[in-house]
Short mmCIF file of C-alpha atoms in Angstrom, two decimals:
data_model
loop_
_atom_site.label_atom_id
_atom_site.label_comp_id
_atom_site.label_asym_id
_atom_site.label_seq_id
_atom_site.Cartn_x
_atom_site.Cartn_y
_atom_site.Cartn_z
CA VAL A 4 39.68 -34.03 -11.09
CA ARG A 5 42.74 -34.20 -8.87
CA SER A 6 42.53 -31.66 -6.12
CA ARG A 7 46.22 -31.03 -6.48
CA CYS A 8 45.56 -29.68 -9.93
CA VAL A 9 43.88 -26.29 -9.95
CA LEU A 10 41.41 -26.02 -12.78
CA GLN A 11 42.40 -22.96 -14.76
CA LYS A 12 40.36 -21.40 -17.48
CA GLN A 13 41.28 -23.50 -20.47
CA VAL A 14 43.23 -21.73 -23.17
CA LYS A 15 41.01 -21.93 -26.21
CA ILE A 16 42.83 -22.99 -29.32
CA LYS A 17 41.59 -23.08 -32.86
CA THR A 18 41.26 -26.51 -34.36
CA ALA A 19 42.32 -25.17 -37.73
CA ALA A 20 45.35 -22.96 -37.41
CA PRO A 21 47.18 -23.37 -40.69
CA ALA A 22 49.31 -20.26 -40.27
CA TRP A 23 50.91 -21.46 -37.02
CA ARG A 24 54.44 -22.60 -37.01
CA LYS A 25 54.88 -26.20 -35.86
CA GLU A 26 56.77 -25.03 -32.73
CA ASP A 27 53.95 -22.73 -31.57
CA ARG A 28 51.40 -25.46 -32.14
CA ALA A 29 53.58 -27.87 -30.14
CA ASP A 30 53.70 -25.36 -27.24
CA GLN A 31 49.89 -25.24 -27.22
CA ILE A 32 49.70 -29.01 -27.19
CA TYR A 33 52.16 -29.16 -24.28
CA ARG A 34 50.08 -26.76 -22.19
CA ILE A 35 46.79 -28.47 -22.85
CA ALA A 36 48.25 -31.95 -22.44
CA ALA A 37 49.79 -30.83 -19.14
CA GLU A 38 46.39 -29.63 -17.86
CA ILE A 39 44.78 -32.95 -18.81
CA MET A 40 47.56 -35.12 -17.38
CA CYS A 41 47.49 -33.02 -14.22
CA GLN A 42 43.72 -33.43 -13.83
CA LYS A 43 43.34 -37.08 -14.85
CA GLY A 44 46.75 -38.28 -13.75
CA TYR A 45 49.50 -39.26 -16.20
CA GLU A 46 48.68 -42.99 -16.17
CA ALA A 47 44.98 -42.44 -16.83
CA THR A 48 45.50 -40.01 -19.72
CA SER A 49 45.44 -41.47 -23.25
CA MET A 50 46.76 -40.00 -26.47
CA ASN A 51 43.11 -39.92 -27.56
CA ASP A 52 42.23 -37.66 -24.61
CA ILE A 53 44.97 -35.27 -25.68
CA ALA A 54 44.05 -35.39 -29.37
CA ASP A 55 40.41 -34.63 -28.48
CA ALA A 56 41.34 -31.69 -26.27
CA VAL A 57 43.54 -30.04 -28.86
CA GLY A 58 41.13 -30.77 -31.73
CA LEU A 59 43.29 -33.14 -33.69
CA THR A 60 42.75 -36.67 -34.90
CA LYS A 61 44.86 -39.35 -33.26
CA ALA A 62 46.84 -39.52 -36.50
CA GLY A 63 47.17 -35.74 -36.57
CA ILE A 64 48.66 -35.51 -33.10
CA TYR A 65 51.48 -37.87 -34.08
CA HIS A 66 52.61 -35.15 -36.46
CA TYR A 67 53.61 -33.19 -33.34
CA ILE A 68 54.47 -35.81 -30.74
CA ARG A 69 55.91 -39.30 -30.78
CA GLY A 70 54.06 -40.92 -27.87
CA LYS A 71 52.93 -40.41 -24.30
CA GLU A 72 56.24 -40.89 -22.48
CA HIS A 73 57.97 -38.72 -25.04
CA LEU A 74 55.25 -36.09 -24.66
CA LEU A 75 55.73 -36.06 -20.88
CA PHE A 76 59.47 -35.58 -21.37
CA GLU A 77 58.83 -32.84 -23.94
CA ILE A 78 56.48 -31.04 -21.52
CA MET A 79 59.10 -31.22 -18.77
CA THR A 80 61.81 -30.02 -21.17
CA TYR A 81 59.54 -27.18 -22.28
CA ALA A 82 58.86 -26.23 -18.62
CA MET A 83 62.53 -26.34 -17.71
CA ASP A 84 63.54 -24.40 -20.84
CA MET A 85 61.10 -21.66 -19.80
CA VAL A 86 62.56 -21.57 -16.27
CA ASP A 87 66.07 -21.48 -17.75
CA GLN A 88 65.17 -18.56 -19.96
CA ASP A 89 62.91 -16.57 -17.60
CA VAL A 90 64.54 -17.33 -14.22
CA ILE A 91 67.96 -18.98 -14.26
CA LYS A 92 69.61 -17.03 -17.08
CA PRO A 93 68.54 -13.57 -15.78
CA ALA A 94 69.46 -14.62 -12.21
CA LYS A 95 72.96 -15.72 -13.22
CA ALA A 96 73.53 -12.29 -14.76
CA VAL A 97 73.03 -10.67 -11.33
CA ALA A 98 76.29 -10.38 -9.39
CA ASP A 99 74.79 -9.33 -6.02
CA ALA A 100 73.53 -12.38 -4.09
CA GLU A 101 70.55 -10.63 -2.46
CA GLU A 102 69.42 -9.20 -5.78
CA ARG A 103 69.95 -12.62 -7.40
CA LEU A 104 67.73 -14.24 -4.77
CA ARG A 105 65.02 -11.63 -5.37
CA THR A 106 65.28 -12.23 -9.11
CA ILE A 107 64.81 -15.98 -8.69
CA VAL A 108 61.84 -15.79 -6.30
CA SER A 109 60.14 -13.00 -8.18
CA ARG A 110 60.57 -14.39 -11.69
CA HIS A 111 59.72 -17.99 -10.84
CA SER A 112 56.62 -17.02 -8.80
CA LYS A 113 55.37 -14.81 -11.60
CA ARG A 114 55.76 -17.59 -14.15
CA ILE A 115 53.61 -19.98 -12.12
CA LEU A 116 51.06 -17.29 -11.23
CA GLU A 117 50.68 -16.13 -14.81
CA VAL A 118 51.18 -19.31 -16.80
CA GLY A 119 49.47 -21.78 -14.44
CA GLY A 120 50.71 -24.67 -12.38
CA ALA A 121 50.01 -27.77 -14.49
CA VAL A 122 53.47 -28.03 -16.03
CA THR A 123 55.03 -27.36 -12.61
CA ILE A 124 53.05 -30.21 -11.04
CA LEU A 125 53.93 -32.55 -13.94
CA LEU A 126 57.63 -31.96 -13.22
CA GLU A 127 57.16 -34.28 -10.22
CA GLU A 128 56.13 -37.22 -12.44
CA THR A 129 59.68 -38.35 -13.15
CA SER A 130 58.82 -41.96 -12.32
CA ALA A 131 56.99 -42.28 -15.64
CA LEU A 132 60.08 -41.36 -17.65
CA THR A 133 62.60 -43.70 -19.26
CA PRO A 134 65.85 -43.83 -17.26
CA PRO A 135 67.83 -41.58 -19.66
CA HIS A 136 65.04 -38.98 -19.69
CA ARG A 137 64.77 -39.20 -15.90
CA ARG A 138 68.51 -38.58 -15.52
CA THR A 139 68.29 -35.52 -17.78
CA VAL A 140 65.37 -34.03 -15.83
CA ARG A 141 66.94 -34.72 -12.45
CA ALA A 142 70.28 -33.19 -13.49
CA ARG A 143 68.54 -29.99 -14.63
CA LYS A 144 66.48 -29.76 -11.41
CA ARG A 145 69.61 -30.34 -9.38
CA ALA A 146 71.49 -27.57 -11.20
CA TYR A 147 68.67 -25.13 -10.37
CA PHE A 148 68.57 -26.22 -6.72
CA ASP A 149 72.36 -25.75 -6.51
CA LEU A 150 72.06 -22.22 -7.90
CA VAL A 151 69.58 -21.32 -5.14
CA ARG A 152 71.62 -22.97 -2.42
CA GLU A 153 74.86 -21.32 -3.62
CA THR A 154 73.10 -17.95 -3.63
CA LEU A 155 72.10 -18.57 0.01
CA GLU A 156 75.68 -19.60 0.82
CA ASN A 157 76.90 -16.34 -0.71
CA LEU A 158 74.44 -14.48 1.51
CA GLN A 159 75.69 -16.47 4.50
CA ALA A 160 79.29 -15.45 3.71
CA GLU A 161 78.12 -11.81 3.57
CA GLY A 162 76.41 -12.16 6.98
CA LYS A 163 73.00 -11.58 5.43
CA LEU A 164 71.45 -15.03 5.93
CA ARG A 165 69.58 -15.85 9.11
CA ALA A 166 71.21 -18.52 11.31
CA VAL A 167 69.77 -21.39 9.23
CA ASN A 168 71.12 -24.22 7.10
CA PRO A 169 71.26 -23.02 3.44
CA THR A 170 69.95 -26.40 2.27
CA VAL A 171 66.86 -26.16 4.48
CA ALA A 172 66.40 -22.53 3.42
CA ALA A 173 66.61 -23.50 -0.27
CA PHE A 174 63.92 -26.18 0.14
CA SER A 175 61.80 -23.73 2.10
CA LEU A 176 61.95 -21.27 -0.80
CA PHE A 177 61.11 -23.98 -3.34
CA GLY A 178 58.17 -25.07 -1.17
CA GLN A 179 56.71 -21.58 -1.22
CA ILE A 180 57.26 -21.06 -4.94
CA LEU A 181 56.22 -24.50 -6.21
CA TRP A 182 53.17 -24.68 -3.90
CA ILE A 183 51.67 -21.75 -5.86
CA SER A 184 50.87 -24.37 -8.52
CA ARG A 185 48.57 -26.08 -5.97
CA TRP A 186 46.49 -23.16 -4.75
CA TYR A 187 46.53 -20.17 -7.06
CA ARG A 188 43.47 -19.61 -9.23
CA ARG A 189 43.79 -17.01 -11.97
CA ASP A 190 40.03 -16.36 -11.77
CA GLY A 191 40.11 -16.02 -7.95
CA THR A 192 40.13 -12.92 -5.73
CA VAL A 193 43.91 -12.41 -5.47
CA ALA A 194 45.52 -10.65 -8.45
CA ALA A 195 48.68 -12.33 -9.75
CA THR A 196 50.75 -9.15 -9.30
CA ASP A 197 49.62 -8.79 -5.65
CA ALA A 198 50.33 -12.44 -4.92
CA ALA A 199 53.79 -12.15 -6.53
CA GLN A 200 54.62 -9.12 -4.39
CA ASP A 201 53.50 -10.82 -1.15
CA ILE A 202 55.34 -14.05 -1.93
CA LEU A 203 58.55 -12.13 -2.63
CA GLU A 204 58.18 -10.22 0.67
CA ILE A 205 57.51 -13.39 2.69
CA ALA A 206 60.08 -15.63 1.01
CA VAL A 207 63.00 -13.19 1.04
CA ASN A 208 62.42 -11.90 4.59
CA GLY A 209 62.10 -15.47 5.80
CA VAL A 210 65.70 -16.23 4.93
CA LEU A 211 67.40 -12.82 5.22
CA GLN A 212 68.49 -11.13 8.44
CA PRO A 213 66.42 -8.02 9.12
CA THR A 214 68.31 -4.88 8.18
CA VAL A 215 68.48 -1.93 10.56
CA GLY A 216 65.34 0.15 10.24
CA SER A 217 63.52 -2.35 8.00
CA VAL B 30 59.35 -44.98 -7.57
CA ARG B 31 57.74 -41.55 -7.76
CA SER B 32 60.29 -38.83 -7.23
CA ARG B 33 57.72 -36.88 -5.24
CA CYS B 34 57.76 -39.66 -2.67
CA VAL B 35 60.90 -39.77 -0.58
CA LEU B 36 61.93 -43.34 0.14
CA GLN B 37 62.17 -43.59 3.90
CA LYS B 38 63.63 -46.50 5.75
CA GLN B 39 60.71 -48.88 5.88
CA VAL B 40 59.27 -49.49 9.32
CA LYS B 41 59.78 -53.19 9.88
CA ILE B 42 56.71 -54.90 11.24
CA LYS B 43 56.41 -58.41 12.46
CA THR B 44 54.19 -60.64 10.36
CA ALA B 45 52.95 -62.38 13.48
CA ALA B 46 51.99 -59.87 16.13
CA PRO B 47 49.25 -61.59 18.09
CA ALA B 48 49.52 -59.33 21.14
CA TRP B 49 48.77 -56.17 19.14
CA ARG B 50 45.45 -54.49 19.47
CA LYS B 51 43.54 -54.22 16.21
CA GLU B 52 43.85 -50.39 16.26
CA ASP B 53 47.67 -50.47 16.52
CA ARG B 54 47.87 -53.01 13.74
CA ALA B 55 45.59 -50.84 11.60
CA ASP B 56 47.91 -47.83 12.19
CA GLN B 57 50.86 -49.91 10.94
CA ILE B 58 48.91 -50.94 7.87
CA TYR B 59 48.01 -47.29 7.15
CA ARG B 60 51.66 -46.19 7.30
CA ILE B 61 52.96 -48.98 5.10
CA ALA B 62 50.07 -48.71 2.65
CA ALA B 63 50.69 -44.95 2.46
CA GLU B 64 54.36 -45.52 1.57
CA ILE B 65 53.41 -47.99 -1.15
CA MET B 66 50.61 -45.84 -2.61
CA CYS B 67 52.93 -42.87 -2.53
CA GLN B 68 55.69 -44.75 -4.37
CA LYS B 69 53.61 -46.67 -6.92
CA GLY B 70 50.74 -44.20 -7.19
CA TYR B 71 47.27 -44.87 -5.79
CA GLU B 72 45.82 -46.24 -9.06
CA ALA B 73 48.70 -48.68 -9.61
CA THR B 74 48.64 -50.08 -6.05
CA SER B 75 46.64 -53.26 -5.50
CA MET B 76 45.31 -54.74 -2.27
CA ASN B 77 47.73 -57.60 -2.94
CA ASP B 78 50.70 -55.18 -2.92
CA ILE B 79 49.57 -53.91 0.46
CA ALA B 80 48.90 -57.38 1.89
CA ASP B 81 52.38 -58.50 0.75
CA ALA B 82 54.08 -55.49 2.33
CA VAL B 83 52.41 -55.92 5.70
CA GLY B 84 52.84 -59.69 5.69
CA LEU B 85 49.18 -60.64 5.55
CA THR B 86 47.21 -62.80 3.15
CA LYS B 87 44.72 -61.01 0.95
CA ALA B 88 41.98 -62.51 3.13
CA GLY B 89 43.81 -61.44 6.29
CA ILE B 90 44.04 -57.80 5.26
CA TYR B 91 40.25 -57.62 4.87
CA HIS B 92 40.06 -58.18 8.60
CA TYR B 93 41.47 -54.67 8.98
CA ILE B 94 40.29 -52.79 5.90
CA ARG B 95 37.26 -52.90 3.65
CA GLY B 96 38.79 -52.04 0.28
CA LYS B 97 41.18 -49.71 -1.49
CA GLU B 98 39.07 -46.53 -1.59
CA HIS B 99 38.06 -47.05 2.00
CA LEU B 100 41.71 -47.61 2.93
CA LEU B 101 42.68 -44.34 1.25
CA PHE B 102 39.95 -42.53 3.21
CA GLU B 103 41.06 -44.26 6.43
CA ILE B 104 44.68 -43.18 5.84
CA MET B 105 43.55 -39.60 5.26
CA THR B 106 41.34 -39.70 8.36
CA TYR B 107 44.23 -41.13 10.36
CA ALA B 108 46.58 -38.38 9.06
CA MET B 109 44.05 -35.63 9.83
CA ASP B 110 43.28 -37.09 13.28
CA MET B 111 47.00 -36.95 14.07
CA VAL B 112 47.19 -33.31 12.89
CA ASP B 113 44.08 -32.51 14.97
CA GLN B 114 45.59 -34.04 18.06
CA ASP B 115 49.23 -32.93 17.67
CA VAL B 116 48.77 -29.55 15.98
CA ILE B 117 45.26 -28.07 15.89
CA LYS B 118 44.11 -28.89 19.41
CA PRO B 119 47.28 -27.62 21.14
CA ALA B 120 47.26 -24.53 18.86
CA LYS B 121 43.67 -23.66 19.73
CA ALA B 122 44.59 -23.72 23.41
CA VAL B 123 47.08 -20.87 22.82
CA ALA B 124 45.46 -17.45 23.25
CA ASP B 125 48.34 -15.35 21.90
CA ALA B 126 48.30 -15.27 18.07
CA GLU B 127 52.08 -15.19 17.59
CA GLU B 128 52.56 -18.11 19.96
CA ARG B 129 49.70 -19.96 18.24
CA LEU B 130 51.39 -19.50 14.86
CA ARG B 131 54.67 -20.82 16.29
CA THR B 132 52.83 -23.81 17.75
CA ILE B 133 51.25 -24.66 14.39
CA VAL B 134 54.44 -24.36 12.33
CA SER B 135 56.61 -26.11 14.87
CA ARG B 136 54.27 -29.00 15.65
CA HIS B 137 53.22 -29.69 12.07
CA SER B 138 56.81 -29.54 10.74
CA LYS B 139 58.00 -31.91 13.44
CA ARG B 140 55.26 -34.40 12.62
CA ILE B 141 56.27 -34.57 8.96
CA LEU B 142 60.01 -34.62 9.76
CA GLU B 143 59.68 -37.39 12.32
CA VAL B 144 56.84 -39.47 10.94
CA GLY B 145 57.59 -39.15 7.22
CA GLY B 146 55.79 -37.55 4.33
CA ALA B 147 53.85 -40.37 2.66
CA VAL B 148 50.54 -39.75 4.46
CA THR B 149 50.95 -36.01 3.85
CA ILE B 150 51.41 -36.57 0.11
CA LEU B 151 48.44 -38.96 -0.01
CA LEU B 152 46.22 -36.20 1.40
CA GLU B 153 46.35 -34.65 -2.08
CA GLU B 154 44.73 -37.71 -3.70
CA THR B 155 41.17 -36.59 -2.97
CA SER B 156 40.11 -37.30 -6.57
CA ALA B 157 40.16 -41.03 -5.83
CA LEU B 158 37.60 -40.69 -3.00
CA THR B 159 33.85 -41.16 -3.20
CA PRO B 160 32.02 -37.79 -3.15
CA PRO B 161 30.94 -38.05 0.54
CA HIS B 162 34.47 -38.97 1.63
CA ARG B 163 35.88 -36.17 -0.50
CA ARG B 164 33.54 -33.63 1.12
CA THR B 165 34.62 -34.78 4.59
CA VAL B 166 38.32 -34.50 3.77
CA ARG B 167 37.94 -31.11 2.11
CA ALA B 168 35.92 -29.71 5.02
CA ARG B 169 38.59 -30.76 7.51
CA LYS B 170 41.41 -29.32 5.38
CA ARG B 171 39.44 -26.11 5.01
CA ALA B 172 38.93 -25.82 8.78
CA TYR B 173 42.68 -26.11 9.31
CA PHE B 174 43.42 -23.54 6.62
CA ASP B 175 40.91 -21.17 8.22
CA LEU B 176 42.61 -21.55 11.61
CA VAL B 177 45.95 -20.51 10.08
CA ARG B 178 44.45 -17.62 8.15
CA GLU B 179 42.51 -16.38 11.19
CA THR B 180 45.70 -16.53 13.25
CA LEU B 181 47.39 -14.36 10.61
CA GLU B 182 44.41 -11.98 10.65
CA ASN B 183 44.76 -11.72 14.45
CA LEU B 184 48.43 -10.84 13.94
CA GLN B 185 47.43 -8.27 11.33
CA ALA B 186 45.01 -6.65 13.81
CA GLU B 187 47.85 -6.50 16.35
CA GLY B 188 50.15 -4.83 13.79
CA LYS B 189 52.49 -7.81 13.80
CA LEU B 190 51.92 -9.13 10.27
CA ARG B 191 54.00 -7.83 7.37
CA ALA B 192 52.05 -5.85 4.76
CA VAL B 193 50.83 -9.00 3.00
CA ASN B 194 47.48 -10.66 2.29
CA PRO B 195 46.77 -13.19 5.09
CA THR B 196 45.47 -15.69 2.51
CA VAL B 197 48.71 -15.59 0.52
CA ALA B 198 50.69 -15.77 3.77
CA ALA B 199 48.70 -18.84 4.90
CA PHE B 200 49.39 -20.66 1.61
CA SER B 201 53.03 -19.67 1.84
CA LEU B 202 53.25 -21.28 5.28
CA PHE B 203 51.50 -24.44 4.09
CA GLY B 204 53.86 -24.62 1.11
CA GLN B 205 56.88 -24.60 3.40
CA ILE B 206 55.44 -27.12 5.85
CA LEU B 207 53.87 -29.56 3.37
CA TRP B 208 56.88 -29.46 1.02
CA ILE B 209 58.95 -31.11 3.77
CA SER B 210 57.18 -34.32 2.73
CA ARG B 211 58.84 -33.99 -0.70
CA TRP B 212 62.46 -33.46 0.27
CA TYR B 213 63.29 -34.52 3.81
CA ARG B 214 65.17 -37.82 4.26
CA ARG B 215 65.39 -39.16 7.78
CA ASP B 216 68.65 -40.91 6.87
CA GLY B 217 70.14 -37.76 5.29
CA THR B 218 72.60 -35.21 6.66
CA VAL B 219 70.13 -32.80 8.27
CA ALA B 220 68.84 -33.82 11.72
CA ALA B 221 65.08 -33.51 12.15
CA THR B 222 65.42 -31.22 15.16
CA ASP B 223 67.76 -28.87 13.26
CA ALA B 224 65.46 -28.80 10.23
CA ALA B 225 62.45 -28.10 12.49
CA GLN B 226 64.25 -25.17 14.14
CA ASP B 227 65.30 -23.64 10.79
CA ILE B 228 61.85 -24.06 9.26
CA LEU B 229 60.24 -22.34 12.26
CA GLU B 230 62.73 -19.46 12.01
CA ILE B 231 62.21 -19.01 8.26
CA ALA B 232 58.43 -19.48 8.22
CA VAL B 233 57.59 -17.22 11.16
CA ASN B 234 60.00 -14.42 10.23
CA GLY B 235 58.69 -14.53 6.67
CA VAL B 236 55.24 -13.40 7.78
CA LEU B 237 55.96 -11.38 10.94
CA GLN B 238 57.20 -7.80 11.09
CA PRO B 239 60.73 -7.64 12.48
CA THR B 240 60.72 -6.57 16.12
CA VAL B 241 63.10 -3.89 17.34
CA GLY B 242 66.50 -5.41 18.02
CA SER B 243 65.68 -8.80 16.49
#
């Protein structure tokens, strides 16, 4: 077991789930495959390992996924789609830069705290992708980074950012948020809602100028 | 090349360095081996890859290191010895908690910014270690974490910590510091000294209550 991969309570799935839509079943496979790849390492994980874990035959799993590299890309796409939907889209709808920053930190932290970090950790495994897949993943990551940095630049223009480089500040925020995937245990002593509140407090105050009386 | 491993300008070492002490030569091997393991992944790196990179024959490299697992443990020990010497020991000599926190953040950030992140990233590969080596590494990491958390608890007792859980705050600080290994490029646009200053500002103000007039 890789120490960088926190063992979460495994989501139990039924081996026979005839009423499930193919998409829901695929989501379950992504999550479980992500946990296994995260624990064993991508290279060391076989399609058999994944089929076993989700309770399918090796033939059965090919109904849902085309192969290991494609599965990795699908997991990353799934993870980034979730971030698009839960973090980026709501954040872009917020006109005020400070509120937009709070939306990003709060929503992204909560996702990792509640959903678990395996898919987040797997997003670093871009070396295993084919070049076109790698370009797609990198472009999407870059677009998200740019949103955070631009938000910090907006805050700078408003005089609300501390005297720091927005690029360094953006990486500092990503470090705090993405590192949750390394340490948070859902069955540990810190409740997800408490952790989310503390991370928001620490991350936002780290980059923003203190306001009078705060 | 793993995206999580930033390609740094390779330290050039001479293949014939007869005047070097064995310890200095070993340090060079650790750094170069760490870069290679970080880029290719630990599993995919062979002793031949390492021998080639440092300009030694496969027989020659066994003069310095006993084998791949032992090399990984040696690299981790080397990395943790450096942190002990450059960060933990100086920090423990500081009685004031706020100054101790600043010492930790500042000294550890500078190490990663100046020395490069490969050895830092390799510290996560504890799964590849033998159980006794793994216990040693984990105990040392834990002791460092406890120092940071205790420092935050001291600050809490002094009324200087924001209203956050010291455990969450400690992980938040580690996230910011350790993430430097993922993004910082020594040949990029941000100077190491500027990045260090910004990271200190962001990290410390994230966890500390604002002081009057700050």
